Amino acid sequence: MSSFKDLRIVDNFYQTSAFFPMPTILVGTVAESGQTNLGSYSLCFPYYIAGKDYYAMILECRNSSNTAQNILAGSKVSLNFIPDDRKYFREAVRLGFPGDTTADKMKNCLFTLERGQADGERPLVVKEAFQVFECTWDSSLDNAHLDKAGQLEGYGPPYRNFNGITSKFGAHFILKIDKILMKDKYYNSIINGVTAKNFPDVPVDYGYRDSTNFWCSAFKKPFPEKIQAKEGDVNSVKYAAKRIDPEITFTDEACAKLTKIPRIFLKAALTQMVNIAKEEGITVIDEAALDVINDKRRAEKK
């Protein structure tokens, strides 16, 4: 006999029929007046993460919201990740209430706005955020450029499959990431090594649960769990290395240092190393050359 009960699936199932942890994000857009509008969202997740010529997030929202209408009209977006602070979450709940105009909701906004770093006319970013993604809506996908702002009572068909107006009251936006902005402390953490002490206070939002409350979980110090790396056979690394580029060779000692790379990522890692070796004028990748290449990889990450 099953230990679970079958719960009816209804609209907004992630809130009403499930416990679903999500990020807490203030989405910045530019209103018709030119003022930055902040709307609170949790349905915002990584979308294109590898293998394309850009990276992207997906935002799901009501198509009549200020946010959706501003994106349809202007395309530029800032995704502001706010830290765990009760007063910030209270303000996020206020900013998420539907129906208020940009002028009304932003009149006494708790958050400080400043210019980001991406080019062009864009929404301002939230100074209190620990990280910000500056984005542009890719309206070329799914013919979404045909969808226009102005319909606040719902949109009629035809609907897009995954980008633009996707239902009478819903919208999805594929947001190309133009810049990832990070506060100094956390920038240094990512570059130099993340520890529990230099991890940002990331809240977990559980969405709207009933007719009275939004729910959020306070941040707790994260704990690390070592990755149980499976060392591959050095012969497998040598086999793969020989097939990347006939002009670049790897020594046995260098291959032995690469056995912890998961097999699924091995070809991509070796290809990147070969490309850097060519840039540096290296034809034989030995242990010393491997150190040079890894230093270059770390520098590129910075």
Short mmCIF file of C-alpha atoms in Angstrom, two decimals:
data_model
loop_
_atom_site.label_atom_id
_atom_site.label_comp_id
_atom_site.label_asym_id
_atom_site.label_seq_id
_atom_site.Cartn_x
_atom_site.Cartn_y
_atom_site.Cartn_z
CA MET A 1 0.00 0.00 0.00
CA SER A 2 1.37 3.44 -0.90
CA SER A 3 2.56 5.73 1.87
CA PHE A 4 1.33 8.75 -0.15
CA LYS A 5 -2.10 10.28 -0.77
CA ASP A 6 -3.22 11.58 -4.17
CA LEU A 7 -3.67 15.38 -3.97
CA ARG A 8 -5.82 17.13 -6.57
CA ILE A 9 -3.83 19.31 -9.01
CA VAL A 10 -5.30 22.80 -9.43
CA ASP A 11 -4.24 26.16 -10.87
CA ASN A 12 -0.98 27.47 -9.40
CA PHE A 13 -0.22 23.90 -8.34
CA TYR A 14 3.29 24.81 -7.19
CA GLN A 15 1.67 26.99 -4.49
CA THR A 16 -1.65 25.30 -3.76
CA SER A 17 -0.86 21.62 -4.28
CA ALA A 18 2.83 21.36 -3.39
CA PHE A 19 5.73 22.58 -1.26
CA PHE A 20 8.10 24.03 -3.80
CA PRO A 21 11.23 26.00 -2.83
CA MET A 22 11.98 28.95 -5.11
CA PRO A 23 14.22 32.03 -5.28
CA THR A 24 13.13 35.48 -4.12
CA ILE A 25 13.71 37.93 -6.97
CA LEU A 26 12.76 41.52 -7.65
CA VAL A 27 12.28 41.91 -11.40
CA GLY A 28 13.12 45.39 -12.63
CA THR A 29 11.56 46.74 -15.84
CA VAL A 30 11.11 50.18 -17.37
CA ALA A 31 7.62 51.66 -17.26
CA GLU A 32 6.22 53.86 -20.03
CA SER A 33 7.12 56.89 -17.90
CA GLY A 34 10.78 55.81 -17.83
CA GLN A 35 10.62 54.91 -14.13
CA THR A 36 12.00 51.60 -12.92
CA ASN A 37 9.24 49.21 -11.81
CA LEU A 38 10.00 46.43 -9.31
CA GLY A 39 7.84 43.32 -9.19
CA SER A 40 8.35 40.31 -6.93
CA TYR A 41 8.72 36.90 -8.54
CA SER A 42 9.80 33.38 -7.71
CA LEU A 43 9.04 31.61 -10.99
CA CYS A 44 12.38 32.54 -12.49
CA PHE A 45 14.89 29.81 -13.28
CA PRO A 46 17.95 29.02 -15.44
CA TYR A 47 16.92 28.08 -18.99
CA TYR A 48 19.89 27.95 -21.41
CA ILE A 49 22.87 26.83 -19.33
CA ALA A 50 25.37 25.40 -21.85
CA GLY A 51 26.00 24.68 -25.52
CA LYS A 52 24.46 27.87 -26.97
CA ASP A 53 26.01 31.21 -27.83
CA TYR A 54 24.33 32.83 -24.83
CA TYR A 55 22.92 31.96 -21.42
CA ALA A 56 19.34 32.63 -20.38
CA MET A 57 16.75 32.60 -17.63
CA ILE A 58 13.01 31.96 -17.97
CA LEU A 59 10.47 34.15 -16.19
CA GLU A 60 6.84 33.08 -15.82
CA CYS A 61 4.25 35.70 -14.94
CA ARG A 62 0.76 37.11 -15.42
CA ASN A 63 0.62 38.75 -18.85
CA SER A 64 -1.34 41.76 -17.53
CA SER A 65 1.23 42.55 -14.82
CA ASN A 66 3.33 45.72 -14.98
CA THR A 67 6.37 43.48 -15.44
CA ALA A 68 4.98 41.55 -18.42
CA GLN A 69 3.61 44.65 -20.12
CA ASN A 70 6.91 46.48 -19.69
CA ILE A 71 8.88 43.54 -21.11
CA LEU A 72 6.55 43.33 -24.13
CA ALA A 73 7.10 47.03 -24.71
CA GLY A 74 10.79 47.34 -23.94
CA SER A 75 12.60 43.98 -23.47
CA LYS A 76 15.19 45.08 -20.86
CA VAL A 77 15.09 43.41 -17.43
CA SER A 78 17.05 43.26 -14.20
CA LEU A 79 16.78 40.22 -11.92
CA ASN A 80 17.68 41.33 -8.40
CA PHE A 81 18.35 38.60 -5.83
CA ILE A 82 17.64 40.04 -2.39
CA PRO A 83 19.25 38.63 0.77
CA ASP A 84 17.42 37.11 3.70
CA ASP A 85 16.05 39.97 5.76
CA ARG A 86 12.55 40.12 7.23
CA LYS A 87 12.05 43.76 6.23
CA TYR A 88 13.17 43.00 2.67
CA PHE A 89 10.76 40.09 2.36
CA ARG A 90 7.93 42.22 3.76
CA GLU A 91 8.68 44.84 1.10
CA ALA A 92 8.86 42.15 -1.59
CA VAL A 93 5.36 40.99 -0.59
CA ARG A 94 4.11 44.57 -0.89
CA LEU A 95 5.75 45.02 -4.31
CA GLY A 96 4.17 41.77 -5.47
CA PHE A 97 0.59 42.90 -4.83
CA PRO A 98 -1.21 43.12 -8.21
CA GLY A 99 -2.96 46.19 -9.51
CA ASP A 100 -0.80 49.04 -8.24
CA THR A 101 0.69 51.45 -10.75
CA THR A 102 4.44 51.87 -10.96
CA ALA A 103 4.20 55.37 -9.50
CA ASP A 104 2.15 54.15 -6.52
CA LYS A 105 4.21 51.08 -5.66
CA MET A 106 7.60 52.77 -6.09
CA LYS A 107 6.70 56.01 -4.24
CA ASN A 108 7.99 54.84 -0.86
CA CYS A 109 9.99 51.81 -1.96
CA LEU A 110 12.39 50.52 0.70
CA PHE A 111 15.06 49.54 -1.79
CA THR A 112 17.78 51.79 -3.19
CA LEU A 113 18.13 51.87 -6.98
CA GLU A 114 21.37 52.46 -8.87
CA ARG A 115 22.68 52.17 -12.43
CA GLY A 116 23.80 48.72 -13.55
CA GLN A 117 26.68 47.97 -15.91
CA ALA A 118 25.04 46.74 -19.12
CA ASP A 119 24.83 49.11 -22.08
CA GLY A 120 21.74 50.97 -23.19
CA GLU A 121 18.59 52.25 -21.52
CA ARG A 122 17.72 49.76 -18.81
CA PRO A 123 15.93 49.43 -15.50
CA LEU A 124 17.98 50.41 -12.48
CA VAL A 125 19.20 47.65 -10.19
CA VAL A 126 18.64 47.07 -6.48
CA LYS A 127 21.68 48.14 -4.45
CA GLU A 128 20.77 45.84 -1.55
CA ALA A 129 20.82 42.71 -3.78
CA PHE A 130 23.71 40.29 -3.40
CA GLN A 131 23.65 39.57 -7.14
CA VAL A 132 21.89 40.96 -10.21
CA PHE A 133 21.36 39.54 -13.69
CA GLU A 134 20.95 42.24 -16.34
CA CYS A 135 18.96 40.69 -19.18
CA THR A 136 17.29 41.24 -22.54
CA TRP A 137 14.15 39.39 -23.61
CA ASP A 138 14.84 37.30 -26.73
CA SER A 139 11.59 38.00 -28.59
CA SER A 140 12.90 36.28 -31.74
CA LEU A 141 12.13 32.86 -30.25
CA ASP A 142 8.70 31.31 -30.91
CA ASN A 143 7.66 34.40 -32.97
CA ALA A 144 7.12 36.20 -29.68
CA HIS A 145 7.97 39.55 -31.29
CA LEU A 146 4.40 39.51 -32.60
CA ASP A 147 3.04 39.86 -29.06
CA LYS A 148 2.41 43.46 -28.08
CA ALA A 149 1.69 45.30 -24.85
CA GLY A 150 -1.69 46.87 -24.13
CA GLN A 151 -4.13 44.03 -23.50
CA LEU A 152 -4.89 43.95 -19.77
CA GLU A 153 -8.04 41.81 -19.83
CA GLY A 154 -6.37 38.71 -21.22
CA TYR A 155 -5.00 37.69 -24.62
CA GLY A 156 -6.71 35.60 -27.24
CA PRO A 157 -5.11 32.79 -29.26
CA PRO A 158 -2.93 31.79 -30.97
CA TYR A 159 -0.57 31.29 -28.05
CA ARG A 160 3.19 30.74 -28.03
CA ASN A 161 4.60 27.43 -26.89
CA PHE A 162 7.31 28.72 -24.57
CA ASN A 163 8.08 32.42 -25.11
CA GLY A 164 5.78 35.43 -25.09
CA ILE A 165 2.02 35.14 -24.49
CA THR A 166 1.49 31.46 -23.69
CA SER A 167 -2.15 31.49 -22.49
CA LYS A 168 -5.06 33.87 -21.94
CA PHE A 169 -3.54 35.18 -18.72
CA GLY A 170 0.02 33.80 -18.79
CA ALA A 171 3.38 34.74 -20.24
CA HIS A 172 6.87 33.22 -20.44
CA PHE A 173 9.95 35.27 -21.20
CA ILE A 174 13.33 33.85 -22.25
CA LEU A 175 15.78 36.39 -20.86
CA LYS A 176 19.28 36.51 -22.33
CA ILE A 177 21.81 37.23 -19.57
CA ASP A 178 23.90 40.26 -20.56
CA LYS A 179 25.71 40.79 -17.24
CA ILE A 180 26.00 39.02 -13.90
CA LEU A 181 26.76 41.59 -11.22
CA MET A 182 28.06 40.45 -7.84
CA LYS A 183 28.92 42.27 -4.62
CA ASP A 184 32.65 42.22 -3.81
CA LYS A 185 32.44 39.70 -0.97
CA TYR A 186 30.62 37.11 -3.04
CA TYR A 187 32.59 37.84 -6.21
CA ASN A 188 35.76 37.04 -4.28
CA SER A 189 34.07 33.96 -2.85
CA ILE A 190 33.31 32.52 -6.29
CA ILE A 191 36.75 33.38 -7.67
CA ASN A 192 38.79 32.24 -4.67
CA GLY A 193 36.65 29.44 -3.23
CA VAL A 194 33.24 29.34 -1.57
CA THR A 195 33.02 28.51 2.13
CA ALA A 196 30.11 28.57 4.55
CA LYS A 197 31.40 31.88 5.94
CA ASN A 198 31.36 33.72 2.62
CA PHE A 199 28.09 32.33 1.24
CA PRO A 200 25.35 34.96 0.75
CA ASP A 201 22.22 34.87 2.89
CA VAL A 202 19.94 33.29 0.28
CA PRO A 203 16.27 33.08 1.34
CA VAL A 204 13.91 30.36 0.13
CA ASP A 205 10.44 31.50 -0.87
CA TYR A 206 7.59 28.99 -0.66
CA GLY A 207 5.08 31.14 -2.51
CA TYR A 208 1.48 31.93 -1.69
CA ARG A 209 -0.03 29.21 0.49
CA ASP A 210 -3.43 30.50 1.55
CA SER A 211 -5.56 33.63 1.49
CA THR A 212 -3.50 35.29 4.22
CA ASN A 213 0.24 34.66 3.98
CA PHE A 214 3.30 34.32 1.81
CA TRP A 215 5.89 32.02 3.32
CA CYS A 216 9.65 32.39 3.36
CA SER A 217 12.37 30.36 5.07
CA ALA A 218 15.22 32.08 6.91
CA PHE A 219 18.72 31.42 5.66
CA LYS A 220 20.83 28.92 7.53
CA LYS A 221 24.55 28.40 7.16
CA PRO A 222 25.07 25.91 4.31
CA PHE A 223 27.18 22.82 4.81
CA PRO A 224 29.46 21.21 2.22
CA GLU A 225 29.39 17.57 1.19
CA LYS A 226 32.47 16.31 -0.62
CA ILE A 227 31.92 15.15 -4.18
CA GLN A 228 32.80 11.49 -4.36
CA ALA A 229 34.85 11.79 -7.49
CA LYS A 230 35.42 8.58 -9.39
CA GLU A 231 38.88 8.56 -10.85
CA GLY A 232 38.90 7.45 -14.44
CA ASP A 233 41.48 5.23 -16.05
CA VAL A 234 44.49 7.24 -17.20
CA ASN A 235 44.35 5.26 -20.44
CA SER A 236 40.86 6.69 -21.08
CA VAL A 237 42.23 10.21 -20.68
CA LYS A 238 45.16 9.45 -22.98
CA TYR A 239 42.78 7.96 -25.57
CA ALA A 240 40.57 11.07 -25.52
CA ALA A 241 43.51 13.50 -25.48
CA LYS A 242 45.02 12.00 -28.62
CA ARG A 243 41.82 12.65 -30.53
CA ILE A 244 41.35 16.35 -29.71
CA ASP A 245 43.99 17.86 -32.00
CA PRO A 246 46.89 16.15 -33.81
CA GLU A 247 49.11 19.24 -33.30
CA ILE A 248 48.85 19.19 -29.49
CA THR A 249 49.99 16.24 -27.38
CA PHE A 250 49.54 15.45 -23.68
CA THR A 251 52.24 13.71 -21.65
CA ASP A 252 51.34 10.67 -19.55
CA GLU A 253 52.01 12.69 -16.39
CA ALA A 254 49.59 15.43 -17.48
CA CYS A 255 46.94 12.85 -18.33
CA ALA A 256 47.34 11.31 -14.87
CA LYS A 257 46.40 14.68 -13.34
CA LEU A 258 43.16 14.77 -15.31
CA THR A 259 41.64 11.46 -14.22
CA LYS A 260 39.19 13.13 -11.80
CA ILE A 261 37.37 14.97 -14.57
CA PRO A 262 34.00 13.20 -15.04
CA ARG A 263 33.95 11.30 -18.32
CA ILE A 264 30.95 13.28 -19.60
CA PHE A 265 32.94 16.56 -19.30
CA LEU A 266 36.33 15.21 -20.38
CA LYS A 267 36.18 16.08 -24.07
CA ALA A 268 35.01 19.65 -23.39
CA ALA A 269 37.74 20.18 -20.78
CA LEU A 270 40.47 18.79 -23.02
CA THR A 271 39.25 20.91 -25.94
CA GLN A 272 39.43 24.06 -23.82
CA MET A 273 42.95 23.13 -22.71
CA VAL A 274 44.07 22.58 -26.29
CA ASN A 275 42.63 25.94 -27.37
CA ILE A 276 44.49 27.73 -24.58
CA ALA A 277 47.69 25.80 -25.42
CA LYS A 278 47.49 27.07 -29.00
CA GLU A 279 47.00 30.63 -27.78
CA GLU A 280 50.08 30.25 -25.56
CA GLY A 281 52.19 28.60 -28.25
CA ILE A 282 52.31 25.30 -26.37
CA THR A 283 52.53 22.11 -28.44
CA VAL A 284 53.22 19.59 -25.65
CA ILE A 285 51.03 19.75 -22.55
CA ASP A 286 53.12 18.43 -19.68
CA GLU A 287 52.65 19.10 -15.96
CA ALA A 288 54.25 22.57 -16.17
CA ALA A 289 52.17 23.52 -19.21
CA LEU A 290 49.07 22.21 -17.44
CA ASP A 291 49.71 24.65 -14.59
CA VAL A 292 49.98 27.52 -17.11
CA ILE A 293 46.76 26.44 -18.81
CA ASN A 294 44.87 26.12 -15.53
CA ASP A 295 46.07 29.57 -14.47
CA LYS A 296 44.72 30.93 -17.75
CA ARG A 297 41.39 29.16 -17.21
CA ARG A 298 41.10 30.70 -13.73
CA ALA A 299 42.00 34.14 -15.11
CA GLU A 300 39.29 33.82 -17.78
CA LYS A 301 36.79 32.96 -15.09
CA LYS A 302 37.65 36.20 -13.32
#
